[in-house]
């Protein structure tokens, strides 16, 4: 249901960029986009070399634009160049824009508003960088960051970048087990956290979760704690340190360290098809350039804009489009701690009015949940400042796209449906506001320098026709791509480079229409997308199996009105346990505590057995069909390889009656 239904020929609806957006935009016609795009593909070395000098300030110039290829997975960009990311995001703006607002922060409560200038940002980052140095953090060390969506998170990321430490931000919604697996993998001896976070009027016990994690991870030396709510917390005098107090004792000047283009900048863990999250590693120059360049062109960013991305810094969207892209461009960036529903469903539109926001970037799941309310909730707020409305995280269904366009944008804004991944560092398929005619539900065309192809998923054969479908791959490296999986380069190659040799495999299904527009249909692997959060089914299953009642679990995604996909778990119980409310509640709690609240299964179905092949493989294809009520014999297809075919009938009845 959330997928784009090509049968109604959505591909024929074309919406031209509004004139007021095209006027004065950098790329103001589709011809200009095509011209630049062709240039970026035909002369990539010249193109990227020029961009790197235009967008970044170098301490010493690079000697080569790029090295390596997708077959070998040995990719590097802007070799031997020296720069510092925090210098690029702060210092170089000070001369002309010292008093410009760098960050507008809104807390969970609408009256908690804070504006931070570039100079104030500089002082905070320097103090924190010095504090980290005083704690023994060295270039190349990893620092874990588990914070609410507040400016403290931005200070922490940039302070790491300033001294060459590698940050690993852990989303504040993750639970204890998820924190442990991440800090163990990155072996972070320093953790930066806060007493509590606030979301929708409720507090989130961040420090408490870190205490539990640190109890298991004895190698953690220090926990820096930012005071956010002032709530009560436990204190471990040996390891804990109040961040703000300790920062006051540090000198507000810290020279930026010279980093090589290919030194690591950060790790960000994401779900894949297996249980263990992958620590994707991004490097300095290529990532920063790609984040800054996409930020400028995709949001048509101009100096006087008030740009707002309401994602969380715990995800790649927050890294690239709250922090690095906007600050590298000297923008005023907005950071929001709360939720779209608090104190009521007007919150986003209220913020747009209050700050005169010009670009607003959110996720389809938020749009779908807000569409349920009267349009009056939107219309009572002045949205005339808006120029560009962005969407990210999952395919946006045409109804949500149209609602966003008509009611939020009043038909006067460009809608940019931006397709990308943690691995790509920045947008790879996206409209450009002043140039690209859009089609509701399509992410449209590739960004500069991005070469796409569609392959047959089984044979790997290149689909050369314009109109075609299959799996989406990229054919050439680009500067923003993740370079490896932390300490698992072979897993990096296995996941991205080896499934279709010579190509980067996105894991997404796609179709291309007669006009060459791309329509992403969603993951083709065992990853589900719940409200734009990526979750591996294996990760969910292993959390369920951690519950004492659970013998075996199979998790699938099913179409869900608001979340895009919901989580359905089929569970078999161990001897002595029975199917009742309590068992189901405990199973849900187990996932909640292990991974986080956002991963709580929507439905759990207890079954005496799971459909398996004779060799013991769970047949998820069948479970997915049963869950989507596509359970007629024709729809289910061949069941002859099943070990116990009667299980299927049992589950069909059970899902229907549930
Ligand atoms: C940025 C981000 C990546 C996966 C990706 C795809 C889905 C993201 C999308 C989209 C259709 C869009 N996805 N944006 N699908 N249209 N505009 O979300 O990164 O958390 O790594 O997720 O999200 O399936 O493969 P990440």
XYZ file of C-alpha atoms in Angstrom, residues 49-555:
507
model
C 38.322 18.660 -8.069
C 36.619 21.996 -8.707
C 33.854 21.315 -6.208
C 36.329 20.311 -3.505
C 38.125 23.622 -3.896
C 34.900 25.581 -4.044
C 33.190 24.092 -0.980
C 36.085 23.274 1.350
C 38.979 25.193 2.848
C 42.182 23.181 2.730
C 45.260 23.486 4.946
C 47.176 21.878 2.137
C 45.907 20.865 -1.283
C 45.123 17.332 -2.432
C 47.374 15.748 -5.035
C 44.855 13.385 -6.680
C 41.096 13.620 -6.950
C 40.305 9.949 -6.567
C 41.627 6.440 -6.366
C 40.177 2.939 -6.354
C 37.070 1.308 -7.760
C 33.925 -0.511 -6.708
C 35.241 -3.983 -7.607
C 38.134 -3.634 -5.206
C 36.358 -1.455 -2.625
C 39.589 0.521 -2.169
C 38.108 3.971 -2.538
C 39.737 7.265 -1.610
C 39.109 10.896 -2.571
C 41.209 14.069 -2.521
C 44.357 12.194 -1.626
C 46.971 13.783 0.603
C 44.798 16.851 1.148
C 44.827 18.235 4.689
C 41.865 19.915 6.326
C 39.803 20.019 9.477
C 36.048 19.500 9.405
C 35.324 21.648 12.462
C 37.443 24.443 10.978
C 35.342 24.211 7.816
C 32.092 24.215 9.792
C 32.999 27.007 12.224
C 36.291 28.937 12.115
C 36.247 29.964 8.512
C 32.833 31.609 8.955
C 33.963 33.749 11.888
C 35.558 36.538 9.961
C 32.379 37.575 8.200
C 29.684 35.840 10.167
C 30.827 35.762 13.756
C 27.446 36.955 15.061
C 25.275 35.063 12.612
C 23.020 32.500 14.293
C 24.493 29.069 13.615
C 21.973 27.032 15.571
C 18.362 27.605 16.549
C 17.310 25.088 19.154
C 13.776 24.292 20.212
C 13.347 21.985 23.154
C 10.455 19.666 23.715
C 8.557 22.539 25.330
C 7.881 25.221 22.706
C 9.032 28.021 25.002
C 12.524 26.553 25.306
C 14.248 28.355 22.454
C 17.952 29.060 22.214
C 19.961 30.792 19.504
C 23.678 30.143 19.235
C 25.916 32.309 17.078
C 28.901 31.028 15.143
C 31.214 32.587 17.703
C 29.379 30.975 20.614
C 29.489 27.663 18.791
C 33.213 28.114 18.326
C 33.795 28.748 22.046
C 31.762 25.735 23.132
C 33.390 23.400 20.650
C 36.874 24.566 21.625
C 36.176 24.085 25.338
C 34.775 20.630 24.813
C 37.625 19.693 22.476
C 40.123 20.749 25.133
C 38.211 18.788 27.752
C 38.377 15.659 25.602
C 42.111 16.193 25.116
C 42.558 16.575 28.876
C 40.853 13.222 29.345
C 43.432 11.624 27.098
C 41.425 11.364 23.890
C 43.785 11.091 20.925
C 43.461 11.359 17.191
C 41.787 8.171 15.924
C 40.147 7.258 19.272
C 36.414 6.690 19.178
C 34.063 8.681 21.407
C 30.471 7.498 21.899
C 27.752 10.162 21.955
C 24.349 9.304 23.450
C 22.513 12.596 23.720
C 19.101 14.095 23.136
C 18.602 16.169 20.004
C 20.094 19.335 21.480
C 23.027 21.630 20.607
C 25.179 19.575 22.998
C 25.161 16.833 20.384
C 26.444 19.271 17.757
C 29.172 20.560 20.097
C 30.215 16.982 20.808
C 30.438 15.928 17.184
C 32.399 19.011 16.184
C 34.693 18.793 19.223
C 35.631 15.265 18.165
C 36.206 16.426 14.609
C 38.388 19.269 15.877
C 40.874 16.937 17.567
C 40.608 14.050 15.103
C 38.605 11.757 17.361
C 36.068 9.518 15.620
C 32.554 10.012 16.931
C 30.009 7.280 17.148
C 26.596 8.765 17.795
C 24.112 6.330 19.307
C 20.489 7.339 18.733
C 18.887 8.420 22.041
C 15.977 6.034 21.424
C 18.228 2.972 21.622
C 18.060 0.733 24.703
C 20.824 -0.749 26.815
C 21.733 -3.781 24.702
C 21.953 -1.692 21.558
C 24.268 0.745 23.378
C 26.462 -2.063 24.665
C 26.926 -3.696 21.277
C 27.895 -0.354 19.751
C 30.363 0.778 22.409
C 31.894 -2.673 22.526
C 32.393 -2.752 18.788
C 33.959 0.709 18.679
C 35.683 0.250 22.051
C 34.808 3.805 23.102
C 36.465 4.689 26.408
C 34.725 8.037 26.611
C 30.959 8.455 26.466
C 29.140 11.762 26.202
C 25.574 11.725 27.465
C 22.961 13.828 29.295
C 20.938 13.324 32.451
C 17.717 12.863 30.485
C 16.113 13.628 27.161
C 12.582 14.964 26.711
C 10.134 13.881 24.049
C 6.445 14.619 23.931
C 6.409 15.713 27.581
C 8.069 12.507 28.783
C 11.601 12.133 30.040
C 14.021 9.561 28.625
C 16.524 8.116 31.120
C 19.691 8.516 29.080
C 22.191 8.495 31.947
C 20.469 5.505 33.518
C 20.829 3.543 30.275
C 24.482 4.521 30.064
C 25.011 3.419 33.690
C 23.699 -0.047 32.804
C 25.850 -0.188 29.688
C 28.978 1.001 31.501
C 28.435 -1.678 34.134
C 29.000 -4.216 31.343
C 31.711 -2.325 29.504
C 34.480 -2.022 32.055
C 36.821 -0.392 29.558
C 34.783 2.848 29.670
C 36.903 5.406 31.507
C 34.817 8.564 31.630
C 31.191 9.535 31.167
C 30.660 13.212 30.396
C 27.178 14.268 31.429
C 25.375 17.317 30.038
C 22.628 18.675 32.250
C 19.481 18.838 30.123
C 16.416 18.360 32.342
C 18.028 18.558 35.768
C 16.316 15.248 36.650
C 17.685 12.944 39.329
C 20.434 10.571 38.277
C 22.850 8.159 39.905
C 26.399 9.412 40.160
C 29.566 7.396 39.900
C 32.271 9.684 41.288
C 35.025 7.644 39.710
C 33.809 7.903 36.119
C 31.172 10.630 35.820
C 31.922 14.249 35.071
C 29.485 17.153 34.575
C 30.239 18.377 31.078
C 29.283 22.058 31.383
C 31.193 22.529 34.632
C 34.308 20.846 33.324
C 34.101 22.842 30.086
C 34.175 26.099 32.032
C 37.646 25.168 33.251
C 38.921 24.784 29.698
C 40.416 27.447 27.536
C 38.018 28.514 24.745
C 40.684 28.139 22.101
C 41.734 24.815 20.672
C 43.736 24.638 17.458
C 42.119 22.399 14.860
C 44.177 19.303 14.068
C 45.290 18.778 10.482
C 43.540 15.705 9.192
C 44.132 13.771 6.007
C 41.200 13.618 3.587
C 40.884 9.907 4.183
C 41.209 9.889 7.981
C 38.030 8.603 9.648
C 35.475 11.238 10.708
C 32.747 9.127 12.276
C 31.129 5.750 12.690
C 27.411 5.295 12.438
C 25.835 1.936 13.105
C 23.033 0.728 10.929
C 21.015 -2.430 10.499
C 21.708 -4.949 7.806
C 20.475 -8.405 6.965
C 22.349 -10.090 9.798
C 21.912 -9.537 13.529
C 25.004 -7.454 14.156
C 24.758 -3.737 13.355
C 27.393 -2.429 10.972
C 29.631 0.467 11.977
C 29.796 2.373 8.718
C 32.845 4.559 8.524
C 32.840 7.942 6.823
C 35.985 9.919 6.164
C 36.771 13.635 6.270
C 36.878 15.442 2.958
C 34.699 13.398 0.621
C 31.893 13.138 3.155
C 31.968 16.825 4.073
C 32.051 17.937 0.462
C 29.158 15.681 -0.469
C 27.052 16.756 2.542
C 27.712 20.450 1.878
C 27.157 20.285 -1.840
C 23.892 18.340 -1.638
C 22.711 20.642 1.148
C 23.311 23.677 -1.023
C 21.776 22.414 -4.258
C 19.003 20.140 -3.006
C 17.649 22.753 -0.595
C 18.733 25.640 -2.819
C 20.278 27.076 0.320
C 20.940 30.841 0.423
C 22.695 32.899 3.065
C 19.632 34.502 4.580
C 17.699 31.230 4.909
C 16.536 29.598 8.122
C 16.976 25.968 7.307
C 15.286 23.225 9.380
C 15.762 19.483 9.368
C 13.672 17.913 12.128
C 15.428 14.536 12.134
C 17.519 13.295 15.056
C 21.304 13.624 15.047
C 21.377 9.938 15.936
C 20.648 9.091 12.307
C 22.595 9.907 9.171
C 20.008 12.539 8.205
C 20.925 14.463 11.336
C 24.661 14.069 10.692
C 24.569 15.311 7.101
C 21.644 17.724 7.159
C 21.474 19.159 10.675
C 25.184 19.334 11.340
C 27.791 18.918 8.615
C 26.138 20.112 5.384
C 24.477 23.251 6.777
C 27.344 24.327 9.043
C 29.909 23.779 6.306
C 27.800 26.169 4.207
C 27.624 28.722 7.032
C 23.868 28.247 7.405
C 21.511 28.804 10.307
C 20.498 25.262 11.172
C 17.581 24.278 13.357
C 17.599 21.435 15.877
C 14.458 20.147 17.557
C 14.333 17.905 20.606
C 10.629 17.055 20.562
C 7.966 15.323 18.476
C 5.520 16.578 15.820
C 2.558 15.822 18.114
C 3.567 17.790 21.183
C 1.979 19.856 22.602
C -0.338 19.276 19.628
C -0.317 18.352 15.955
C 0.454 21.945 14.928
C 3.956 21.869 16.383
C 5.853 21.785 13.083
C 3.765 24.536 11.505
C 4.029 26.584 14.653
C 7.835 26.338 14.529
C 7.859 27.286 10.848
C 5.878 30.423 11.665
C 7.888 31.293 14.791
C 11.286 31.134 13.079
C 10.259 31.987 9.496
C 11.726 28.691 8.298
C 12.597 28.586 4.594
C 13.427 24.893 4.084
C 11.727 22.176 6.074
C 12.900 18.558 5.974
C 10.965 15.692 7.555
C 9.901 12.074 6.993
C 6.824 10.585 5.301
C 5.746 8.884 8.530
C 5.416 12.284 10.224
C 3.494 13.673 7.258
C 1.109 10.711 7.290
C 0.434 11.054 10.988
C -0.208 14.820 10.647
C -2.497 14.376 7.640
C -5.010 12.697 9.924
C -5.737 16.006 11.622
C -7.871 18.824 10.294
C -6.005 21.012 7.773
C -6.905 23.868 10.023
C -4.033 22.704 12.255
C -1.724 23.619 9.364
C -3.554 26.606 7.971
C -3.779 28.598 11.149
C -0.009 29.094 10.949
C 1.792 31.376 8.518
C 3.911 29.262 6.193
C 4.711 31.951 3.655
C 8.444 31.822 4.511
C 8.742 28.271 3.102
C 10.430 27.612 -0.231
C 11.516 23.963 -0.158
C 9.868 20.984 1.552
C 11.945 17.832 1.897
C 11.112 14.213 2.548
C 13.472 11.404 3.554
C 13.650 7.945 5.037
C 11.243 5.836 3.026
C 9.179 6.027 -0.118
C 6.603 8.806 0.171
C 3.197 7.707 -1.018
C 1.592 10.073 -3.564
C -1.279 11.012 -1.189
C 1.165 12.200 1.468
C 3.248 13.974 -1.193
C 0.168 15.855 -2.443
C -0.966 16.786 1.039
C 2.497 18.124 1.863
C 2.547 20.081 -1.391
C -0.988 21.428 -1.268
C -1.560 22.146 2.416
C 1.873 22.786 3.825
C 3.432 24.306 0.713
C 0.239 25.856 -0.716
C 1.454 24.769 -4.138
C 4.175 27.414 -3.856
C 7.096 25.268 -2.713
C 9.326 22.697 -4.303
C 8.934 19.202 -2.849
C 12.213 17.300 -2.730
C 11.832 13.582 -2.087
C 15.433 12.696 -1.314
C 16.563 9.097 -1.639
C 19.794 8.063 0.056
C 21.275 5.886 2.796
C 23.653 5.938 5.761
C 26.135 4.395 3.347
C 25.817 7.093 0.676
C 26.578 10.001 3.039
C 24.152 12.311 1.231
C 21.307 12.431 -1.300
C 21.815 10.338 -4.409
C 18.417 10.562 -6.116
C 16.562 13.819 -5.659
C 14.900 16.697 -7.441
C 16.590 20.111 -7.428
C 14.046 22.739 -6.321
C 14.279 25.221 -9.159
C 15.018 22.731 -11.915
C 13.410 19.324 -11.687
C 9.787 18.736 -12.663
C 8.503 16.373 -9.962
C 6.143 13.416 -9.890
C 4.462 12.587 -6.559
C 6.078 9.405 -5.238
C 9.247 9.524 -7.338
C 12.620 10.655 -6.016
C 13.177 11.670 -9.678
C 16.768 11.882 -10.988
C 20.360 11.286 -9.842
C 22.405 13.994 -8.130
C 25.587 15.256 -9.820
C 28.262 12.608 -10.151
C 25.888 9.738 -9.354
C 25.626 7.027 -11.988
C 22.756 4.631 -11.476
C 21.878 1.319 -13.033
C 19.132 -1.233 -12.640
C 20.003 -4.937 -12.556
C 17.931 -8.054 -12.742
C 18.009 -9.272 -9.125
C 18.539 -12.931 -10.085
C 20.907 -12.785 -13.033
C 22.562 -9.456 -12.298
C 21.954 -8.477 -15.885
C 21.972 -4.762 -16.698
C 18.509 -3.458 -17.638
C 19.248 -1.189 -20.541
C 15.742 -0.106 -21.456
C 14.700 3.241 -19.994
C 11.525 1.703 -18.602
C 12.654 -1.157 -16.422
C 12.740 -2.523 -12.932
C 15.025 -4.488 -10.674
C 17.565 -3.686 -7.992
C 19.278 -0.326 -7.746
C 23.070 -0.132 -8.021
C 25.635 2.622 -8.520
C 28.269 2.146 -11.163
C 30.990 4.581 -10.015
C 32.350 5.664 -6.626
C 31.260 9.089 -5.278
C 32.943 11.221 -2.594
C 30.267 10.755 0.092
C 30.278 6.977 0.171
C 31.169 5.058 3.361
C 34.655 3.606 2.956
C 34.383 0.516 5.125
C 32.589 -1.183 7.995
C 34.613 -0.572 11.145
C 37.032 -3.456 11.599
C 35.084 -5.562 9.059
C 36.237 -4.604 5.605
C 35.349 -8.045 4.265
C 31.787 -7.572 5.469
C 31.724 -4.230 3.646
C 32.783 -5.936 0.446
C 30.348 -8.818 0.955
C 27.420 -6.498 1.626
C 27.902 -3.819 -0.989
C 30.475 -4.778 -3.607
C 30.210 -8.539 -4.076
C 26.491 -9.174 -4.612
C 26.843 -7.645 -8.126
C 30.555 -7.381 -8.908
C 31.626 -4.007 -10.215
C 28.641 -2.231 -8.680
C 27.652 -0.749 -5.327
C 24.455 -2.545 -4.247
C 21.924 -0.371 -2.408
C 19.654 -3.173 -1.183
C 16.652 -1.363 -2.667
C 14.233 -2.331 -5.395
C 13.461 0.293 -8.016
C 11.656 0.985 -11.245
C 12.490 3.562 -13.900
C 9.671 5.070 -15.946
C 9.504 6.197 -19.560
C 11.008 9.579 -18.596
C 13.960 8.025 -16.773
C 12.511 8.891 -13.347
C 13.342 6.552 -10.467
C 10.701 5.091 -8.137
C 12.116 3.311 -5.102
C 9.937 0.426 -3.971
C 11.791 -0.480 -0.764
C 14.300 -2.969 0.588
C 14.833 -6.268 -1.122
C 16.796 -7.724 1.801
C 15.756 -8.584 5.369
C 15.675 -4.982 6.449
C 12.396 -3.353 7.386
C 11.702 0.339 7.495
C 9.558 1.404 10.435
C 8.795 5.132 10.433
C 12.002 5.681 8.494
C 14.067 3.659 11.010
C 16.025 0.842 9.507
C 15.740 -2.436 11.406
C 17.180 -5.827 10.543
C 14.738 -8.675 11.056
C 17.627 -10.767 12.431
C 18.283 -8.114 15.089
C 14.622 -8.190 16.147
C 14.545 -11.969 16.155
C 17.599 -12.238 18.334
C 16.037 -9.774 20.806
C 12.870 -11.904 20.970
C 14.824 -15.096 21.472
C 16.469 -13.364 24.446
C 13.100 -13.582 26.236
C 12.862 -16.683 28.428
C 9.563 -17.800 26.868
C 10.674 -17.648 23.250
C 11.903 -20.732 21.411
C 12.020 -19.332 17.924
C 10.979 -16.140 16.182
C 10.455 -14.918 12.639
C 9.902 -11.220 12.059
